[in-house]
CSV table of C-alpha atoms and ligand atoms in Angstrom, one decimal:
chain,number,residue,atom,x,y,z
A,1,UNK,CA,204.0,83.0,59.3
A,2,UNK,CA,202.2,82.0,56.1
A,3,UNK,CA,203.9,81.9,52.7
A,4,UNK,CA,202.3,82.1,49.3
A,5,UNK,CA,203.5,79.1,47.2
A,6,UNK,CA,204.0,79.1,43.5
A,7,UNK,CA,205.9,76.4,41.5
A,8,UNK,CA,206.8,75.7,37.9
A,9,UNK,CA,208.3,72.6,36.2
A,10,UNK,CA,211.4,73.2,34.1
A,11,UNK,CA,213.5,71.1,31.7
A,12,UNK,CA,217.0,71.6,30.4
A,13,UNK,CA,218.6,69.4,27.7
A,14,UNK,CA,222.2,68.1,28.2
A,15,UNK,CA,224.6,69.3,25.5
A,16,UNK,CA,226.0,65.8,25.6
A,17,UNK,CA,223.8,63.1,27.1
A,18,UNK,CA,225.1,61.9,30.4
A,19,UNK,CA,226.3,58.3,30.2
A,20,UNK,CA,226.5,56.3,33.4
A,21,UNK,CA,226.2,52.6,34.2
A,22,UNK,CA,222.5,53.3,34.8
A,23,UNK,CA,222.0,54.3,31.2
A,24,UNK,CA,221.7,57.5,29.2
A,25,UNK,CA,220.2,60.7,30.6
A,26,UNK,CA,219.1,63.4,28.1
A,27,UNK,CA,217.0,65.9,29.8
A,28,UNK,CA,217.2,67.4,33.3
A,29,UNK,CA,213.7,68.1,34.7
A,30,UNK,CA,213.1,69.9,38.0
A,31,UNK,CA,210.6,72.1,39.8
A,32,UNK,CA,211.3,75.7,40.7
A,33,UNK,CA,209.3,77.1,43.6
A,34,UNK,CA,208.8,80.5,45.1
A,35,UNK,CA,207.7,81.4,48.6
A,36,UNK,CA,206.4,84.9,49.3
A,37,UNK,CA,205.7,86.2,52.8
A,38,UNK,CA,203.3,88.9,53.8
A,39,UNK,CA,206.0,91.6,53.5
A,40,UNK,CA,206.7,90.6,50.0
A,41,UNK,CA,210.0,88.9,50.7
A,42,UNK,CA,210.7,86.1,48.3
A,43,UNK,CA,212.6,82.8,48.7
A,44,UNK,CA,213.4,80.5,45.8
A,45,UNK,CA,213.7,76.8,46.0
A,46,UNK,CA,214.4,73.9,43.6
A,47,UNK,CA,213.3,70.3,43.6
A,48,UNK,CA,215.7,68.3,41.5
A,49,UNK,CA,215.0,64.6,42.1
A,50,UNK,CA,216.9,61.7,40.6
A,51,UNK,CA,214.7,58.6,41.0
A,52,UNK,CA,217.2,56.1,39.6
A,53,UNK,CA,219.5,57.4,42.4
A,54,UNK,CA,217.1,56.7,45.2
A,55,UNK,CA,215.1,59.9,45.6
A,56,UNK,CA,211.4,60.4,44.7
A,57,UNK,CA,210.4,60.8,41.0
A,58,UNK,CA,209.6,64.2,39.4
A,59,UNK,CA,205.9,63.1,39.2
A,60,UNK,CA,205.8,62.3,43.0
A,61,UNK,CA,207.3,65.7,43.7
A,62,UNK,CA,204.8,67.4,41.4
A,63,UNK,CA,201.9,65.6,43.0
A,64,UNK,CA,203.2,66.7,46.4
A,65,UNK,CA,203.4,70.4,45.3
A,66,UNK,CA,199.9,70.2,43.7
A,67,UNK,CA,198.2,68.9,46.8
A,68,UNK,CA,199.6,71.7,49.0
A,69,UNK,CA,197.4,74.7,49.8
A,70,UNK,CA,198.2,78.0,48.1
A,71,UNK,CA,199.6,79.3,51.4
A,72,UNK,CA,201.9,77.1,53.4
A,73,UNK,CA,203.6,77.3,56.8
A,74,UNK,CA,206.9,76.4,58.3
A,75,UNK,CA,205.2,73.5,60.0
A,76,UNK,CA,204.2,72.0,56.7
A,77,UNK,CA,207.7,72.4,55.3
A,78,UNK,CA,209.4,70.8,58.3
A,79,UNK,CA,207.0,67.9,58.2
A,80,UNK,CA,207.6,66.8,54.6
A,81,UNK,CA,208.0,63.0,54.8
A,82,UNK,CA,211.4,61.3,54.3
A,83,UNK,CA,210.3,59.6,51.1
A,84,UNK,CA,210.3,63.0,49.4
A,85,UNK,CA,213.9,64.1,50.1
A,86,UNK,CA,214.3,66.4,47.1
A,87,UNK,CA,211.1,68.2,48.2
A,88,UNK,CA,212.5,68.6,51.8
A,89,UNK,CA,215.6,70.2,50.3
A,90,UNK,CA,213.7,72.5,47.9
A,91,UNK,CA,211.2,73.8,50.4
A,92,UNK,CA,213.6,74.2,53.3
A,93,UNK,CA,216.1,76.0,51.2
A,94,UNK,CA,213.5,78.4,49.8
A,95,UNK,CA,212.5,79.2,53.4
A,96,UNK,CA,216.1,79.7,54.4
A,97,UNK,CA,216.8,82.0,51.5
A,98,UNK,CA,213.7,84.2,52.1
A,99,UNK,CA,214.7,87.8,51.6
A,100,UNK,CA,218.4,87.1,51.0
A,101,UNK,CA,220.0,88.2,47.8
A,102,UNK,CA,223.1,86.1,47.8
A,103,UNK,CA,224.9,85.5,44.5
A,104,UNK,CA,222.6,87.9,42.7
A,105,UNK,CA,219.6,85.6,42.9
A,106,UNK,CA,217.7,88.0,45.1
A,107,UNK,CA,214.9,88.7,42.6
A,108,UNK,CA,211.2,88.1,43.0
A,109,UNK,CA,210.5,87.9,39.3
A,110,UNK,CA,210.0,84.6,37.4
A,111,UNK,CA,211.4,85.9,34.1
A,112,UNK,CA,214.5,87.4,35.7
A,113,UNK,CA,215.1,84.2,37.6
A,114,UNK,CA,214.6,82.1,34.5
A,115,UNK,CA,217.3,84.2,32.7
A,116,UNK,CA,219.6,84.0,35.7
A,117,UNK,CA,219.4,80.2,36.0
A,118,UNK,CA,219.6,79.4,32.3
A,119,UNK,CA,222.7,77.6,31.2
A,120,UNK,CA,223.7,80.4,28.8
A,121,UNK,CA,223.5,83.1,31.4
A,122,UNK,CA,226.7,84.8,32.5
A,123,UNK,CA,225.6,84.4,36.1
A,124,UNK,CA,225.8,80.7,35.8
A,125,UNK,CA,229.5,80.6,34.9
A,126,UNK,CA,231.1,77.6,33.3
A,127,UNK,CA,234.2,78.3,35.3
A,128,UNK,CA,234.1,78.0,39.1
A,129,UNK,CA,232.8,81.1,40.9
A,130,UNK,CA,235.1,82.6,43.5
A,131,UNK,CA,234.7,80.7,46.8
A,132,UNK,CA,236.9,78.9,49.4
A,133,UNK,CA,235.9,75.7,47.7
A,134,UNK,CA,237.9,73.9,45.0
A,135,UNK,CA,235.9,72.2,42.2
A,136,UNK,CA,236.1,68.9,40.4
A,137,UNK,CA,235.1,68.8,36.8
A,138,UNK,CA,233.1,65.9,35.4
A,139,UNK,CA,234.6,64.4,32.3
A,140,UNK,CA,232.5,62.8,29.6
A,141,UNK,CA,232.3,59.0,29.7
A,142,UNK,CA,234.5,56.9,27.4
A,143,UNK,CA,237.1,58.1,25.0
A,144,UNK,CA,235.8,61.7,24.9
A,145,UNK,CA,237.5,62.2,28.3
A,146,UNK,CA,240.9,61.9,26.6
A,147,UNK,CA,240.7,65.3,25.0
A,148,UNK,CA,237.9,67.0,27.0
A,149,UNK,CA,240.1,67.4,30.1
A,150,UNK,CA,242.3,70.0,28.4
A,151,UNK,CA,239.6,72.7,28.0
A,152,UNK,CA,238.5,72.1,31.6
A,153,UNK,CA,242.1,72.3,32.7
A,154,UNK,CA,242.3,75.7,30.9
A,155,UNK,CA,239.2,76.8,32.8
A,156,UNK,CA,241.1,76.2,36.0
A,157,UNK,CA,240.0,72.7,37.1
A,158,UNK,CA,242.6,70.5,38.7
A,159,UNK,CA,240.4,67.6,39.9
A,160,UNK,CA,238.5,65.5,37.4
A,161,UNK,CA,236.0,62.6,37.6
A,162,UNK,CA,235.6,60.0,35.0
A,163,UNK,CA,232.7,57.5,34.7
A,164,UNK,CA,233.6,53.8,34.6
A,165,UNK,CA,231.6,50.6,34.5
A,166,UNK,CA,229.9,51.9,31.3
A,167,UNK,CA,231.8,49.9,28.6
A,168,UNK,CA,233.9,46.8,28.5
A,169,UNK,CA,236.3,46.6,31.4
A,170,UNK,CA,239.4,45.7,29.2
A,171,UNK,CA,238.6,48.7,27.0
A,172,UNK,CA,238.1,51.0,29.9
A,173,UNK,CA,241.3,50.0,31.6
A,174,UNK,CA,243.1,50.9,28.4
A,175,UNK,CA,241.4,54.3,28.2
A,176,UNK,CA,242.2,54.8,31.9
A,177,UNK,CA,245.9,54.1,31.1
A,178,UNK,CA,245.8,56.7,28.3
A,179,UNK,CA,244.1,59.2,30.5
A,180,UNK,CA,246.6,58.8,33.3
A,181,UNK,CA,249.4,59.2,30.8
A,182,UNK,CA,248.0,62.4,29.3
A,183,UNK,CA,246.9,64.2,32.6
A,184,UNK,CA,249.5,66.5,34.1
A,185,UNK,CA,251.2,65.2,37.2
A,186,UNK,CA,249.5,67.8,39.4
A,187,UNK,CA,246.0,66.7,38.3
A,188,UNK,CA,243.8,64.7,40.6
A,189,UNK,CA,241.5,62.0,39.3
A,190,UNK,CA,238.5,60.2,40.8
A,191,UNK,CA,236.6,57.4,39.2
A,192,UNK,CA,232.8,56.8,39.4
A,193,UNK,CA,231.4,53.4,38.7
A,194,UNK,CA,227.8,54.2,39.6
A,195,UNK,CA,227.4,50.8,41.1
A,196,UNK,CA,228.2,49.2,37.7
A,197,UNK,CA,231.0,46.8,38.6
A,198,UNK,CA,230.8,43.3,39.9
A,199,UNK,CA,233.0,42.1,42.8
A,200,UNK,CA,235.7,40.8,40.5
A,201,UNK,CA,235.8,43.9,38.4
A,202,UNK,CA,236.0,46.1,41.5
A,203,UNK,CA,239.1,44.2,42.6
A,204,UNK,CA,240.6,44.6,39.1
A,205,UNK,CA,240.0,48.4,39.2
A,206,UNK,CA,241.3,48.8,42.8
A,207,UNK,CA,244.3,46.8,42.0
A,208,UNK,CA,245.0,48.9,38.9
A,209,UNK,CA,244.7,52.1,41.0
A,210,UNK,CA,246.9,50.8,43.8
A,211,UNK,CA,249.6,49.9,41.2
A,212,UNK,CA,249.9,53.4,39.8
A,213,UNK,CA,252.7,55.7,40.8
A,214,UNK,CA,250.1,58.5,41.2
A,215,UNK,CA,247.2,58.5,43.6
A,216,UNK,CA,243.7,58.0,42.4
A,217,UNK,CA,241.6,60.1,44.9
A,218,UNK,CA,238.9,57.5,45.2
A,219,UNK,CA,236.6,55.1,43.3
A,220,UNK,CA,233.0,56.1,43.8
A,221,UNK,CA,230.3,53.5,44.3
A,222,UNK,CA,232.0,50.5,42.8
A,223,UNK,CA,229.2,48.0,43.6
A,224,UNK,CA,225.4,48.2,43.7
A,225,UNK,CA,223.7,49.6,46.9
A,226,UNK,CA,222.7,46.1,48.2
A,227,UNK,CA,226.4,45.1,48.4
A,228,UNK,CA,227.5,47.2,51.4
A,229,UNK,CA,229.5,44.5,53.2
A,230,UNK,CA,231.5,43.8,50.0
A,231,UNK,CA,232.3,47.5,49.6
A,232,UNK,CA,233.4,47.6,53.3
A,233,UNK,CA,235.7,44.6,52.6
A,234,UNK,CA,237.1,46.3,49.5
A,235,UNK,CA,237.8,49.6,51.4
A,236,UNK,CA,239.8,47.6,54.0
A,237,UNK,CA,241.7,45.6,51.3
A,238,UNK,CA,243.1,48.4,49.1
A,239,UNK,CA,245.0,51.6,49.6
A,240,UNK,CA,242.8,53.5,47.1
A,241,UNK,CA,239.9,55.0,48.9
A,242,UNK,CA,236.3,54.2,48.2
A,243,UNK,CA,233.5,56.7,48.2
A,244,UNK,CA,229.8,55.7,48.8
A,245,UNK,CA,227.4,57.7,46.6
A,246,UNK,CA,224.2,55.8,45.6
A,247,UNK,CA,224.4,54.0,49.0
A,248,UNK,CA,224.0,57.3,50.8
A,249,UNK,CA,221.5,59.1,48.6
A,250,UNK,CA,219.2,59.9,51.5
A,251,UNK,CA,219.9,60.9,55.2
A,252,UNK,CA,218.5,57.6,56.4
A,253,UNK,CA,220.9,55.7,54.2
A,254,UNK,CA,223.8,58.0,55.3
A,255,UNK,CA,223.0,57.3,59.0
A,256,UNK,CA,222.7,53.5,58.3
A,257,UNK,CA,226.1,53.3,56.4
A,258,UNK,CA,227.8,55.2,59.2
A,259,UNK,CA,226.2,53.0,61.8
A,260,UNK,CA,227.4,49.9,59.9
A,261,UNK,CA,231.0,51.1,60.1
A,262,UNK,CA,231.7,53.1,56.9
A,263,UNK,CA,234.6,55.5,57.6
A,264,UNK,CA,235.9,55.9,54.1
A,265,UNK,CA,234.6,58.7,51.9
A,266,UNK,CA,230.9,59.8,51.6
A,267,UNK,CA,229.5,61.6,48.6
A,268,UNK,CA,226.8,64.1,49.7
A,269,UNK,CA,224.4,65.3,47.1
A,270,UNK,CA,222.6,68.0,49.1
A,271,UNK,CA,219.8,68.6,46.7
A,272,UNK,CA,218.5,65.0,47.0
A,273,UNK,CA,219.7,63.9,50.4
A,274,UNK,CA,216.8,65.5,52.3
A,275,UNK,CA,216.4,68.3,54.8
A,276,UNK,CA,219.4,70.7,55.0
A,277,UNK,CA,218.8,71.2,58.8
A,278,UNK,CA,218.9,67.5,59.4
A,279,UNK,CA,222.0,67.2,57.3
A,280,UNK,CA,223.7,69.9,59.4
A,281,UNK,CA,222.6,68.0,62.5
A,282,UNK,CA,224.2,64.8,61.2
A,283,UNK,CA,227.5,66.6,60.5
A,284,UNK,CA,227.5,68.1,64.0
A,285,UNK,CA,227.2,64.6,65.5
A,286,UNK,CA,229.7,62.8,63.2
A,287,UNK,CA,233.0,63.8,61.6
A,288,UNK,CA,232.8,62.3,58.2
A,289,UNK,CA,235.1,62.6,55.1
A,290,UNK,CA,232.5,64.2,52.8
A,291,UNK,CA,232.6,65.1,49.1
A,292,UNK,CA,229.8,67.4,48.1
A,293,UNK,CA,228.3,66.8,44.6
A,294,UNK,CA,226.0,68.2,42.1
A,295,UNK,CA,222.8,66.6,40.8
A,296,UNK,CA,222.7,68.9,37.7
A,297,UNK,CA,220.6,71.5,39.5
A,298,UNK,CA,220.2,75.1,38.4
A,299,UNK,CA,221.8,78.0,40.2
A,300,UNK,CA,219.0,78.0,42.7
A,301,UNK,CA,219.6,74.6,44.3
A,302,UNK,CA,223.3,75.0,43.6
A,303,UNK,CA,223.5,78.1,45.8
A,304,UNK,CA,222.1,76.2,48.9
A,305,UNK,CA,224.2,73.1,48.1
A,306,UNK,CA,227.4,75.0,47.9
A,307,UNK,CA,226.6,76.9,51.0
A,308,UNK,CA,226.2,73.6,52.8
A,309,UNK,CA,229.4,72.4,51.3
A,310,UNK,CA,231.4,75.4,52.4
A,311,UNK,CA,229.9,75.1,55.9
A,312,UNK,CA,230.2,71.4,56.4
A,313,UNK,CA,233.1,69.9,54.5
A,314,UNK,CA,236.0,69.3,56.8
A,315,UNK,CA,238.5,67.6,54.5
A,316,UNK,CA,240.2,69.2,51.6
A,317,UNK,CA,238.0,67.5,48.9
A,318,UNK,CA,237.1,69.3,45.7
A,319,UNK,CA,233.3,69.6,45.3
A,320,UNK,CA,231.8,67.9,42.3
A,321,UNK,CA,230.1,70.9,40.9
A,322,UNK,CA,232.1,71.4,37.8
A,323,UNK,CA,229.3,70.2,35.5
A,324,UNK,CA,228.0,73.3,33.7
A,325,UNK,CA,229.7,72.2,30.5
A,326,UNK,CA,227.1,69.4,30.3
A,327,UNK,CA,224.3,71.9,29.7
A,328,UNK,CA,223.3,73.7,26.5
A,329,UNK,CA,219.7,74.8,26.2
A,330,UNK,CA,216.4,75.2,27.9
A,331,UNK,CA,213.4,73.4,26.6
B,401,OSB,O1,230.0,64.4,41.6
B,401,OSB,C1,230.4,65.0,40.5
B,401,OSB,O2,231.6,65.3,40.4
B,401,OSB,C2,229.5,65.4,39.4
B,401,OSB,C3,228.1,64.9,39.5
B,401,OSB,C4,227.9,63.5,39.2
B,401,OSB,O3,228.8,62.7,38.9
B,401,OSB,C5,226.5,63.0,39.2
B,401,OSB,C6,225.5,63.9,38.8
B,401,OSB,C7,224.2,63.5,38.8
B,401,OSB,C8,223.8,62.2,39.2
B,401,OSB,C9,224.8,61.3,39.6
B,401,OSB,C10,226.1,61.7,39.7
B,401,OSB,C11,227.1,60.8,40.3
B,401,OSB,O4,228.0,61.2,41.0
B,401,OSB,O5,227.0,59.6,40.1
B,402,MG,MG1,228.6,59.1,41.8
């Protein structure tokens, strides 16, 4: 079977810029692609790389799309190289979705699709859509988290994630204390350092979490990717769980970390990890404690990512897809 390929770059501006220990992120760029078979059946895909996280760059993804013929085959799609993981995801999910109309995305039209995936569209709700999954809401970094959680709580979120390793540690520990004090007892909180702590600071944070009366669900990626053995030591030294995220950005990294003995939490970002079929294979072979997470994709990649989450997550972990409040407008 041959599929006609079309693709378009898109850009969406964050309502509030995303602040992590990697810096400030203002605009989410991605590529939307459409496959059409000879019967006119359409499949949508989205390539949403994050190069600072370990995937290809948007430019590399665009170059890859541009050098493809106008008509492509399944063989081409399943042989996309491992250094283009977001492309593997985008093309494979378009192929998988061919002719399906799940979640009201079953349109063949670019303009209709554009409206459906825009942040202001009612079909990309800011509250979680009905599904067996529970959702975690991403709080803004710094002090803004102290009041922002309330509106998210009202939308129905009960799990929250707060970025750390962004400001001064003493200041952040104070804010953390205030946040813990103000959150209802039934709320769950996870912390995400984006690799921004040093070994000493990681000890300080884990100690602070272990000392609380309530449980912090986990600390995500406390140390940089090259400090795997230190993170393994930390995960054995503290009661608070540690989740790897940047360390397992791609399937190869996921397999490597598992091989090297990681049995704590794994954050899985389906849209950048690589081929969905190989991700399924990995989950068939290994029972891992996985948390599925967004990369600020549109409803197109989100649909496939959440389908994978519903299929593959074993443990009762909220998925990190409560992020729509970060988006405002299309560019
Ligand atoms: O996982 C979540 O809860 C929200 C998504 C998120 O934090 C994120 C989104 C884009 C890029 C990196 C990250 C991250 O987890 O570090
Ligand atoms: Mg993270």
